[in-house]
Amino acid sequence: MRHGHMRGTEHGGEQAPVLVIGATGKTGRHVVTHLRRLGADVRAVARSTTPTQFDWFDESTWPAAVSRARAAYLVDAQNEHAADRLRAFVAFAADHGLTRLVLLSARGWADSGAPDLLATEEALRGSGDAWTILRPTWFMQGFTEDDLLRAPVRAGTVRLPAGNGGEPFIDARDVAEVAAAVLTREGHEGAVHALSGPRALPLEEAVDTIARATGRTIRYHPVTADEYVADLTAQGVPGGQARFLAQLFTWMRDGEDAHLSSGVQDVLGRAPRDFTSFVAEAASSGVWDA
Ligand SMILES: NC(=O)c1ccc[n+]([C@@H]2O[C@H](COP(=O)([O-])OP(=O)(O)OC[C@H]3O[C@@H](n4cnc5c(N)ncnc54)[C@H](OP(=O)(O)O)[C@@H]3O)[C@@H](O)[C@H]2O)c1
């Protein structure tokens, strides 16, 4: 073991694994990498992983996932059942010896104060365990890993109801590094860490940055929320989901998202990564080639 702070995870003479739920996702797979770098034994799970699988909706997968673990990173089920599933899991985890739970939430949800969006955080707080909540802004990786932003960028026309509102996009790798630190160090119990990138940029600037780095013509067209909902439903997105997505972009438009949060600096002691370097790296990988 290379790091003294990992000693807290010793269990029965063997190092207890840190459970990472959502380990195939934008943050989860980097949480796995960072934990391993810190010397942790990691159990990385999602619906598609082997030998250990985890499904929020199949409790028969839970015992093997939590076996001997003391700490877990939680990416929730991301649908209307997420809070219920989390509540059930938190109770299960307490019965099975997990004492540290780190939940990936979202800053925009928290800032909105909407009870339905805060229900997962409430489920975690109800655990009474040593919980920590991470509230990041929009991930830069939305432009490379999610078709919601990646597909329009590739197509060269980005229509969104975000106006000129700024968003301090965060690199999902920074979120993951914060999560790994919180999972392996004392001192974050009961803490809520808001995490943002180093500067807020409007969608137009984000798109222009990608256009310059790729040498392609990509244009941002601000649209109304109704126009965006119509675009999405025409692509087969269910109405409720389309309206939810429109809401997220209109918060951005109205400047609700533009403020900076210091969580990366506070936890890691360094500045968060900037959008321009993320874009340079992504462009050279060819992810935006049409
Ligand atoms: N994307 C952003 O910009 C952003 C910003 C702030 C906060 N967040 C928050 O981050 C969370 C994750 O969003 P994301 O976009 O980053 O997703 P993601 O982590 O890239 O993907 C979801 C992960 O969850 C797993 N998963 C999905 N359904 C599951 C189920 N029923 N049981 C077990 N695992 C399941 C997926 O793996 P399998 O499909 O293999 O199961 C995958 O590993 C959300 O709660 C979101 O609010 C996202």
XYZ file of C-alpha atoms and ligand atoms in Angstrom, residues 22-26 46-48 54-57 75-76 78 104-106 109 136-139 146, ligand 1:
72
model
C -21.532 3.456 -12.906
C -17.950 2.359 -13.574
C -18.407 2.386 -17.357
C -19.617 6.004 -17.391
C -18.087 9.437 -17.897
C -22.421 -1.418 -13.981
C -25.087 -3.486 -15.741
C -22.558 -4.589 -18.343
C -24.791 -4.229 -10.654
C -28.281 -3.139 -11.617
C -30.253 -0.611 -9.559
C -33.393 -2.510 -10.594
C -23.996 7.167 -9.988
C -27.754 6.859 -9.619
C -31.014 8.477 -13.754
C -22.706 12.139 -7.880
C -25.439 14.801 -7.949
C -25.616 17.937 -10.129
C -30.463 20.540 -9.769
C -20.690 19.259 -10.628
C -21.667 21.557 -13.475
C -22.137 20.264 -17.051
C -19.377 17.891 -18.126
C -23.322 12.164 -25.326
N -23.442 14.590 -17.964
C -23.289 15.751 -17.325
O -22.897 16.802 -17.898
C -23.582 15.819 -15.862
C -23.322 17.012 -15.170
C -23.590 17.085 -13.802
C -24.093 15.968 -13.159
N -24.327 14.825 -13.868
C -24.913 13.672 -13.151
O -24.119 12.549 -13.336
C -24.931 11.373 -13.338
C -24.460 10.486 -14.444
O -24.639 11.111 -15.699
P -23.624 10.810 -16.869
O -24.140 11.523 -18.046
O -22.234 11.093 -16.432
O -23.798 9.246 -17.066
P -22.658 8.144 -17.170
O -22.012 7.957 -15.831
O -21.770 8.471 -18.329
O -23.495 6.853 -17.550
C -24.322 6.184 -16.619
C -23.620 5.032 -15.886
O -24.566 4.370 -15.065
C -24.664 2.997 -15.461
N -26.065 2.609 -15.355
C -27.119 3.073 -16.082
N -28.250 2.481 -15.685
C -27.914 1.624 -14.692
C -28.640 0.694 -13.886
N -29.970 0.501 -14.039
N -27.968 -0.015 -12.958
C -26.634 0.141 -12.804
N -25.883 0.981 -13.524
C -26.522 1.709 -14.464
C -24.126 2.957 -16.888
O -23.553 1.715 -17.203
P -24.366 0.498 -17.906
O -25.188 1.103 -18.989
O -23.274 -0.403 -18.373
O -25.166 -0.099 -16.796
C -23.020 4.009 -16.810
O -21.863 3.458 -16.216
C -26.372 11.844 -13.454
O -27.021 11.639 -12.232
C -26.229 13.298 -13.789
O -27.194 14.107 -13.248
C -24.084 14.722 -15.189
